[in-house]
Amino acid sequence: MKKSLFFLALLAAVASKAQWTNNYAVNTIASDASVLASNSQTTSDGKTYLSYWVSKPAPEYFKLYVQLLDENGNKLFGPTGMEVHAGGDFPLNMSSYTSIYNTAIDSNNNFYIAFMETGGSQRGFVHKISPAGTELWGSDGLPLGNAAYFPKVFTDKNSSNVYVSSFQNGLGVLGKYDASKTLLWPATQTIPAPVSYNVTSLGEGAVLSDGSFLALFHAKTAITTSNSNFFAQRYNSTTGAPMLAAPTKISDRTTFSNTNYTCVQDNDVLYLGYSGANSSRTDSFLQKIAADGSIPWGINGVDFATTNQYFEFNTSIAMNSGSNYIWALSRLTSSGQGSIGSFVQKFDKNTGARLLSDSAQEIYPVTPTSKQPTSTLKMLGEKPVFATIDSNYNGANATTISLTILNENTPSTFIIPGGSVGVGTSAFAKGNIYLNKGLNNQFIVTWTENRTGITSPYAQNYDFSSFLSTNDLVKNDKNDLSVYPNPVRSVLHIQSKEDISSLTIYNTAGQLINASKETRQLDFSSFEKGVYWVRILDKKGNESTKKVIKN
């Protein structure tokens, strides 16, 4: 009897800690503070970092904060988050907040945030924060110098080194740093302007397998314009010297140096998704850049759609690791941009062939009352996932954030009845929307919203498991194990060739329901009917997740 009471008390305590909710008009508040310009990234173990500015009295005005939500949505860095650059030798001079800052996560789930002061000398900084909330580069971070605009961080999946860029004195500046923020090159490298251009700034890029860096940079004729063309250059891992005799021009369409574009890295090949304009219209493209700087698909790459019925904006690309296909999502509009819709295209990564016809695939039609994509495209296995808001959203009126998942073979056939599911349904305006991939079949959406007189950062998880077949479920089985019976009425048995260390049960909202150690049986008899996830960790560190149905 005592054991039963203890189990019930433990179950109640664990359940009470879970913050995720399936009430999509309520959601999870990530900070008690009133915030500005929120951003988010997810870790490999299902946690979610959020960064944001918090208003302070003069003379501080604004300070930068970071929050970490665990896989259940609990706040790990306190009610308001942790202050970045607190108590350093160089207090920040922030006359206003800025939405132009960059974040990244490395293979150890450390969080990098790069930003520039808006006042004083407009110094640039990069901070590195561990999942434990430690400022690994100290309270001053990595100083980038005065007038260091648009700083960015690029992590290396094969090491703890990072590349850091900024824009100084009209040119892009690039450096390689180790885990302790020591510059590994003899000096930082400036990105020279190609012939007929005067200004450069780093846009996108990636660390290649040999540690070198393939940079996709913007070249402009003047510092006062944002109009640019994309070029590629590769930088040596050891010396920082350019490795291409001359940078490769990869697009002659007009792009914008103040816009973030999406890249996909496939071994040592980079794919760039972008929208580019000519004198009469804007189109979306997918460009392929090899490690030697060559562009096998020619200048601009391949067109998202060739029918030119609509204008194509805000292109985002994604690829499932090891796949032969790259997906692209674009916001299509009428010529006057009064009507907006969502279209996708599927490309062969080797040939660039369009696989969904030359018109692309309409998901939501171009109308004044349709859905438009927001944030970036993600993948669940081979299935594209994206977030939408109402096409008539103007930044001030109420809108719903919805998620759509597509069938990879017939994307015109919706997997979710009605096409999408609303995950942020409160009747208020929303901003700073980010979609991130969580554990297994879960996705995390974050945004800012003023419901109570202050602007709060909200987060919501959603699990697509109930809409997927058994073959589609994303899992990570490193051990030969099985669970039975499934569906289960009472006791679930775990069969494994290794000793079991722990078992945890989650519902489809991602809430932790039960946790057990060193057992091969789980009692489901008291659980409600429905879908559950059982995470199994053996004593060799192998982890597997199984979908279990309770009847």
XYZ file of C-alpha atoms in Angstrom:
551
model
C 0.000 0.000 0.000
C 2.844 2.384 0.870
C 4.503 1.651 -2.471
C 1.270 2.385 -4.300
C 0.840 5.686 -2.462
C 4.470 6.591 -3.168
C 4.022 5.809 -6.873
C 0.892 7.929 -7.069
C 2.588 10.792 -5.248
C 5.595 10.546 -7.535
C 3.388 10.483 -10.627
C 1.470 13.529 -9.412
C 4.685 15.410 -8.633
C 6.204 14.640 -12.021
C 3.010 15.575 -13.874
C 2.704 18.846 -11.960
C 6.153 19.946 -13.190
C 5.259 19.551 -16.854
C 4.624 22.902 -18.515
C 3.617 21.921 -22.039
C -0.101 22.114 -22.577
C -2.439 20.950 -25.301
C -4.583 24.039 -24.774
C -3.371 25.950 -27.824
C -5.016 29.194 -26.741
C -3.007 29.175 -23.476
C 0.476 27.848 -24.391
C 3.600 28.026 -22.209
C 5.090 31.351 -21.081
C 8.878 31.185 -21.301
C 9.640 34.258 -19.176
C 7.844 36.443 -16.661
C 9.509 39.528 -18.139
C 8.162 41.840 -20.819
C 10.400 41.049 -23.798
C 11.394 42.262 -27.252
C 12.822 40.561 -30.365
C 12.692 36.950 -29.182
C 14.634 34.209 -30.993
C 14.835 30.442 -30.375
C 16.815 27.281 -31.139
C 16.387 23.667 -30.017
C 19.076 21.313 -28.724
C 19.743 17.704 -29.678
C 18.182 16.489 -26.408
C 14.887 18.328 -26.837
C 15.500 21.546 -24.896
C 14.711 25.001 -26.272
C 16.828 28.140 -25.901
C 15.105 31.507 -26.195
C 16.883 34.861 -26.315
C 15.253 38.273 -25.945
C 15.764 41.863 -24.839
C 14.290 43.190 -21.591
C 13.673 46.902 -21.039
C 15.499 48.470 -18.078
C 15.557 51.962 -16.498
C 18.158 54.474 -17.710
C 21.075 54.389 -18.148
C 20.913 50.662 -19.028
C 17.768 50.835 -21.192
C 17.949 47.249 -22.530
C 19.593 44.016 -21.451
C 19.860 40.683 -23.211
C 18.442 37.537 -21.586
C 18.439 33.824 -22.382
C 15.976 31.181 -21.196
C 16.234 27.401 -21.508
C 13.112 25.237 -21.506
C 13.581 21.550 -20.828
C 11.852 18.892 -22.920
C 8.723 19.281 -20.784
C 8.596 23.058 -21.123
C 9.969 23.859 -17.649
C 12.026 27.042 -17.247
C 15.602 26.079 -16.315
C 17.120 29.575 -16.081
C 14.639 30.989 -13.589
C 11.370 32.887 -14.002
C 12.803 35.622 -16.244
C 15.854 33.827 -17.690
C 19.534 34.649 -17.207
C 21.079 37.978 -18.060
C 23.818 37.885 -20.705
C 26.928 40.060 -20.322
C 26.130 40.720 -16.663
C 28.819 42.339 -14.492
C 31.465 42.459 -17.193
C 34.315 44.931 -17.546
C 32.562 46.494 -20.531
C 28.937 47.350 -19.617
C 26.665 47.367 -22.653
C 25.535 50.632 -24.181
C 22.062 49.907 -25.527
C 20.135 53.042 -26.471
C 17.525 50.785 -28.070
C 17.033 47.072 -28.535
C 17.917 45.350 -31.803
C 16.254 42.493 -33.632
C 19.414 42.032 -35.713
C 21.317 39.421 -33.766
C 22.362 35.861 -34.482
C 22.186 32.596 -32.541
C 23.626 29.110 -33.019
C 24.017 25.803 -31.154
C 27.091 23.557 -31.202
C 27.386 19.776 -30.901
C 27.581 20.065 -27.085
C 24.320 22.030 -26.994
C 26.050 25.264 -26.027
C 24.167 28.364 -27.143
C 25.912 31.216 -28.981
C 24.451 34.666 -29.298
C 26.106 37.393 -31.391
C 24.931 41.001 -31.197
C 26.002 44.632 -31.489
C 25.462 47.579 -29.195
C 23.037 50.188 -30.476
C 24.750 53.047 -28.641
C 28.243 54.268 -27.863
C 30.970 52.633 -29.967
C 28.544 50.005 -31.305
C 30.785 47.177 -30.226
C 30.088 43.616 -31.313
C 30.087 40.651 -28.930
C 29.604 36.889 -28.998
C 28.545 34.995 -25.875
C 28.662 31.232 -25.311
C 26.228 29.796 -22.768
C 26.156 26.199 -21.545
C 22.974 24.204 -20.817
C 23.838 24.702 -17.127
C 23.584 28.477 -17.573
C 27.326 29.185 -17.435
C 28.886 31.987 -19.475
C 31.677 29.858 -20.946
C 33.407 32.882 -22.501
C 33.037 34.984 -19.381
C 30.773 37.902 -18.672
C 32.367 39.947 -21.474
C 32.081 37.192 -24.085
C 34.169 37.531 -27.222
C 34.593 41.256 -28.078
C 34.659 41.917 -31.837
C 35.711 45.557 -31.693
C 33.993 48.869 -32.347
C 31.386 49.270 -35.073
C 31.168 45.495 -35.565
C 27.825 45.228 -37.327
C 25.731 42.130 -38.096
C 27.846 39.570 -36.158
C 27.190 35.901 -36.905
C 28.366 32.532 -35.536
C 28.843 29.311 -37.507
C 29.478 26.116 -35.532
C 31.466 23.045 -36.591
C 29.681 19.735 -36.088
C 33.056 17.922 -36.012
C 34.815 20.099 -33.432
C 34.292 22.734 -30.753
C 35.666 25.475 -33.022
C 33.469 28.222 -34.425
C 33.672 30.807 -37.176
C 32.585 34.356 -36.335
C 31.865 37.100 -38.843
C 30.962 40.787 -38.663
C 30.770 43.829 -40.895
C 33.429 46.472 -40.241
C 34.616 49.450 -42.272
C 32.605 48.411 -45.304
C 33.881 44.815 -45.519
C 33.028 41.446 -44.066
C 35.434 40.184 -41.378
C 35.881 36.474 -40.580
C 37.761 34.648 -37.826
C 38.100 31.106 -36.494
C 38.039 30.558 -32.711
C 38.503 27.559 -30.434
C 36.326 26.515 -27.490
C 38.095 29.062 -25.265
C 37.567 31.971 -27.735
C 41.224 31.972 -28.840
C 41.705 33.125 -32.429
C 43.175 30.183 -34.356
C 44.326 32.166 -37.383
C 47.270 34.566 -37.437
C 44.698 37.336 -37.882
C 41.080 37.759 -38.845
C 40.420 37.905 -42.585
C 38.566 40.632 -44.446
C 36.417 39.614 -47.392
C 37.611 41.755 -50.332
C 35.066 43.226 -52.714
C 34.993 41.619 -56.187
C 35.623 43.749 -59.268
C 32.855 46.346 -59.815
C 31.776 46.117 -56.157
C 32.898 48.103 -53.112
C 31.271 46.510 -50.064
C 31.004 42.948 -48.708
C 29.253 41.242 -45.792
C 28.970 37.576 -44.911
C 25.507 36.171 -45.477
C 25.526 32.402 -45.034
C 28.131 29.645 -44.925
C 29.214 26.321 -43.455
C 32.224 24.514 -42.008
C 33.407 21.754 -44.361
C 34.809 18.347 -43.386
C 38.448 19.545 -43.410
C 37.634 22.461 -41.104
C 37.706 25.065 -43.879
C 34.847 27.514 -44.290
C 32.716 27.984 -47.399
C 31.418 31.539 -47.211
C 28.455 32.885 -49.181
C 28.826 36.632 -49.016
C 26.962 39.681 -50.268
C 28.737 42.127 -52.580
C 27.343 45.656 -52.992
C 28.261 48.788 -54.862
C 27.661 51.105 -51.908
C 27.349 50.871 -48.132
C 24.064 52.791 -48.205
C 22.147 50.171 -50.196
C 20.990 46.719 -49.149
C 20.842 45.500 -52.767
C 23.472 42.821 -53.301
C 24.657 39.828 -55.316
C 25.797 36.543 -53.792
C 29.391 35.304 -54.159
C 31.218 32.244 -52.740
C 34.748 32.004 -51.306
C 36.430 29.278 -49.264
C 38.825 29.987 -46.379
C 41.672 27.738 -45.216
C 41.144 26.091 -41.829
C 44.706 26.733 -40.586
C 45.731 30.073 -42.081
C 42.451 31.729 -42.997
C 43.736 32.418 -46.492
C 41.239 32.396 -49.400
C 41.365 29.045 -51.215
C 39.712 30.093 -54.481
C 41.704 32.191 -56.935
C 38.681 34.464 -57.233
C 35.258 34.381 -55.599
C 32.468 32.697 -57.566
C 29.449 34.774 -58.443
C 26.520 32.477 -57.715
C 23.609 34.787 -58.554
C 23.059 37.835 -60.710
C 19.609 38.423 -59.240
C 19.269 41.194 -56.661
C 19.317 39.881 -53.109
C 19.404 41.846 -49.852
C 22.308 41.985 -47.431
C 20.000 42.613 -44.459
C 18.014 39.391 -45.047
C 18.738 35.906 -43.682
C 18.622 33.096 -46.235
C 18.516 29.339 -45.608
C 21.293 26.895 -46.437
C 21.430 23.109 -46.436
C 24.773 21.334 -46.061
C 25.155 17.893 -47.635
C 28.669 16.686 -46.800
C 30.858 19.334 -48.480
C 28.161 20.705 -50.794
C 26.078 23.746 -49.900
C 22.584 24.472 -51.177
C 21.225 28.007 -50.931
C 17.536 28.842 -51.057
C 16.827 32.463 -51.906
C 14.517 34.919 -53.611
C 16.084 37.248 -56.152
C 14.695 40.151 -58.127
C 15.253 41.486 -61.617
C 13.763 44.617 -63.127
C 10.242 43.211 -63.361
C 9.660 40.480 -60.760
C 10.948 38.410 -57.829
C 11.569 34.660 -58.177
C 12.750 31.883 -55.895
C 15.810 29.749 -56.627
C 17.817 26.808 -55.345
C 21.561 27.096 -55.930
C 24.173 24.344 -55.503
C 27.725 25.318 -54.519
C 30.502 22.703 -54.522
C 33.508 22.815 -52.187
C 35.709 24.142 -55.000
C 33.321 27.070 -55.496
C 31.855 25.739 -58.740
C 28.132 26.027 -59.449
C 27.098 22.969 -61.499
C 23.595 24.360 -62.057
C 24.899 27.621 -63.496
C 24.375 31.216 -62.428
C 21.311 31.610 -60.119
C 20.718 27.837 -59.903
C 17.315 26.320 -60.662
C 14.013 28.185 -60.546
C 11.338 27.288 -57.981
C 8.670 27.671 -60.667
C 8.887 28.821 -64.274
C 5.286 29.752 -65.021
C 5.697 33.272 -63.551
C 2.056 33.431 -62.552
C 2.917 34.815 -59.113
C 5.775 36.621 -57.427
C 7.903 34.314 -55.225
C 9.276 35.492 -51.864
C 10.820 34.259 -48.593
C 12.235 30.992 -49.885
C 13.214 28.436 -47.253
C 14.821 25.040 -47.931
C 15.281 21.856 -45.902
C 16.580 18.325 -46.406
C 16.377 15.118 -44.421
C 19.890 13.889 -43.679
C 21.014 11.383 -46.317
C 18.068 12.085 -48.605
C 18.271 12.602 -52.365
C 15.745 15.435 -52.226
C 15.645 19.044 -51.158
C 12.360 20.729 -50.381
C 11.654 24.429 -50.823
C 8.843 26.539 -49.395
C 7.919 29.917 -50.836
C 5.416 32.666 -50.129
C 3.695 33.434 -53.431
C 1.789 36.658 -54.016
C -0.228 38.438 -56.644
C 1.559 41.298 -58.430
C 0.118 43.811 -55.988
C 0.823 41.483 -53.036
C -2.762 41.798 -51.806
C -3.235 38.031 -52.095
C -0.788 35.528 -50.560
C -0.435 31.750 -50.557
C 1.985 28.912 -49.737
C 3.661 26.712 -52.378
C 6.326 24.002 -52.180
C 8.782 22.449 -54.620
C 10.795 19.238 -54.431
C 14.216 19.078 -56.108
C 16.558 16.256 -57.009
C 19.727 17.220 -55.132
C 21.998 15.831 -57.855
C 20.397 17.194 -61.016
C 18.298 20.072 -59.706
C 15.247 18.683 -61.487
C 11.902 20.040 -60.281
C 9.808 17.067 -59.189
C 6.473 18.829 -58.538
C 5.967 20.328 -62.012
C 7.190 23.664 -63.305
C 4.372 25.444 -61.467
C 5.398 24.057 -58.049
C 2.728 22.628 -55.737
C 0.016 24.820 -54.302
C -0.586 24.061 -50.613
C -2.628 27.132 -49.712
C -3.985 29.208 -52.630
C -3.043 32.804 -53.376
C -6.049 34.668 -51.958
C -6.644 37.541 -49.507
C -7.823 35.054 -46.845
C -5.403 32.149 -47.221
C -2.362 31.077 -45.163
C 1.166 32.385 -45.634
C 4.339 30.648 -44.422
C 6.311 32.006 -41.504
C 9.668 30.977 -40.020
C 11.669 28.303 -41.879
C 10.891 24.934 -43.424
C 11.714 21.840 -41.336
C 11.669 18.093 -41.992
C 10.166 15.146 -40.130
C 11.978 12.335 -41.870
C 11.115 12.898 -45.532
C 8.000 14.938 -44.721
C 8.124 18.759 -44.906
C 6.737 20.690 -41.922
C 6.091 24.425 -41.836
C 4.264 27.086 -39.843
C 1.709 29.533 -41.228
C -0.105 32.678 -40.202
C -3.146 34.291 -41.797
C -2.426 35.859 -45.183
C -4.107 39.118 -44.126
C -1.885 39.503 -41.060
C -0.456 43.032 -40.879
C 1.483 42.821 -37.614
C -1.296 44.350 -35.527
C -4.388 42.219 -36.105
C -4.989 38.844 -34.464
C -3.624 35.761 -36.191
C -3.372 32.024 -35.577
C -0.098 30.114 -35.829
C -0.715 26.762 -37.494
C 1.448 23.784 -38.446
C 1.229 21.822 -41.685
C 2.914 18.493 -42.468
C 3.016 17.189 -46.050
C 3.122 13.727 -47.570
C 6.475 13.436 -49.335
C 5.007 11.539 -52.305
C 1.718 13.398 -52.725
C 2.138 16.796 -51.027
C -1.245 17.937 -52.323
C -2.833 15.356 -49.996
C -2.994 16.680 -46.440
C -1.916 14.374 -43.614
C -3.773 16.430 -41.011
C -7.507 16.709 -41.666
C -8.186 20.209 -42.947
C -4.507 20.727 -43.757
C -3.174 22.234 -40.552
C -3.485 22.365 -36.786
C -3.554 25.619 -34.830
C -0.952 25.718 -32.062
C -1.182 29.414 -31.177
C -4.868 30.235 -31.368
C -5.307 33.151 -28.948
C -7.003 36.204 -30.418
C -3.967 38.510 -30.385
C -1.233 39.688 -32.727
C 1.937 37.598 -32.750
C 5.529 38.265 -33.750
C 9.056 36.790 -33.737
C 7.750 33.369 -34.794
C 10.260 30.499 -34.888
C 9.648 26.838 -35.716
C 12.138 24.273 -34.379
C 12.429 20.492 -34.539
C 12.156 18.791 -31.155
C 12.674 15.187 -30.098
C 11.287 12.368 -32.217
C 8.095 13.621 -33.896
C 7.729 16.835 -31.910
C 8.108 20.427 -33.045
C 8.442 23.554 -30.916
C 7.052 26.948 -31.949
C 8.023 30.139 -30.109
C 6.709 33.666 -30.553
C 5.961 36.928 -28.728
C 2.481 38.177 -27.914
C 0.801 40.813 -25.734
C -2.166 39.245 -23.973
C -1.984 40.890 -20.542
C -0.494 44.340 -21.104
C 3.094 43.088 -21.510
C 4.737 41.298 -24.424
C 5.622 37.768 -23.330
C 7.559 34.980 -25.055
C 5.366 31.946 -25.639
C 6.268 28.397 -26.595
C 4.198 25.438 -27.753
C 5.125 21.872 -28.610
C 3.220 19.635 -31.004
C 3.637 15.916 -31.607
C 2.730 14.602 -35.075
C 2.898 10.939 -34.026
C -0.827 10.295 -34.153
C -0.885 11.303 -37.845
C 1.998 9.068 -38.915
C 2.170 5.421 -39.879
C 4.520 3.106 -38.003
C 7.086 3.327 -40.817
C 7.047 7.127 -40.694
C 7.745 7.474 -36.993
C 11.136 8.986 -36.266
C 13.092 6.881 -33.812
C 16.654 6.271 -32.736
C 17.033 2.562 -32.010
C 20.613 1.596 -31.177
C 19.582 -1.573 -29.397
C 17.659 -4.659 -30.474
C 14.548 -4.308 -28.336
C 10.794 -4.596 -28.522
C 7.746 -3.780 -26.417
C 4.658 -5.964 -26.077
C 1.708 -6.226 -26.071
C 1.051 -3.174 -28.174
C -1.726 -1.998 -27.935
C -1.599 -2.596 -24.169
C -4.323 -2.751 -21.522
C -2.320 -3.272 -18.347
C 1.352 -4.291 -18.197
C 3.783 -3.434 -20.987
C 6.880 -5.646 -21.245
C 10.254 -4.500 -22.566
C 12.471 -7.072 -24.267
C 16.124 -6.051 -24.645
C 19.476 -7.783 -24.929
C 20.959 -5.071 -22.683
C 20.152 -4.217 -19.068
C 17.633 -1.396 -18.703
C 18.701 1.780 -16.915
C 15.508 3.849 -17.056
C 12.065 4.046 -18.663
C 10.086 7.258 -19.136
C 6.563 7.681 -20.487
C 5.302 10.804 -22.280
C 1.893 11.729 -23.634
C 1.388 13.277 -27.083
C 1.671 16.776 -25.587
C 5.220 15.908 -24.576
C 4.406 15.812 -20.856
C 6.317 13.375 -18.652
C 3.782 10.892 -17.240
C 5.968 8.332 -15.466
C 9.620 7.522 -14.816
C 11.008 4.165 -13.671
C 14.474 2.680 -13.206
C 15.923 -0.799 -13.784
C 12.687 -2.516 -14.733
C 11.359 -4.304 -17.790
C 7.684 -3.738 -17.038
C 5.413 -0.706 -17.064
C 1.882 -0.620 -15.666
C -0.467 1.221 -18.067
C -3.692 0.126 -16.348
C -4.376 3.523 -14.731
C -3.611 5.552 -17.854
C -6.287 6.995 -20.112
C -6.737 5.479 -23.554
C -4.582 7.041 -26.229
C -1.069 7.293 -27.657
C 2.031 7.368 -25.441
C 5.785 7.424 -25.980
C 8.116 5.171 -23.986
C 11.771 6.225 -23.924
C 14.105 3.372 -23.070
C 17.698 3.934 -21.906
C 19.947 0.904 -21.415
C 23.050 0.753 -19.228
C 25.332 1.155 -22.225
C 23.804 4.548 -22.974
C 21.713 3.431 -25.958
C 18.372 5.185 -26.202
C 15.223 4.149 -28.063
C 11.702 5.541 -28.214
C 8.625 3.416 -28.830
C 5.076 4.443 -29.660
C 2.589 2.607 -27.429
C -1.200 2.625 -27.728
C -3.267 2.163 -24.563
C -6.649 0.469 -25.132
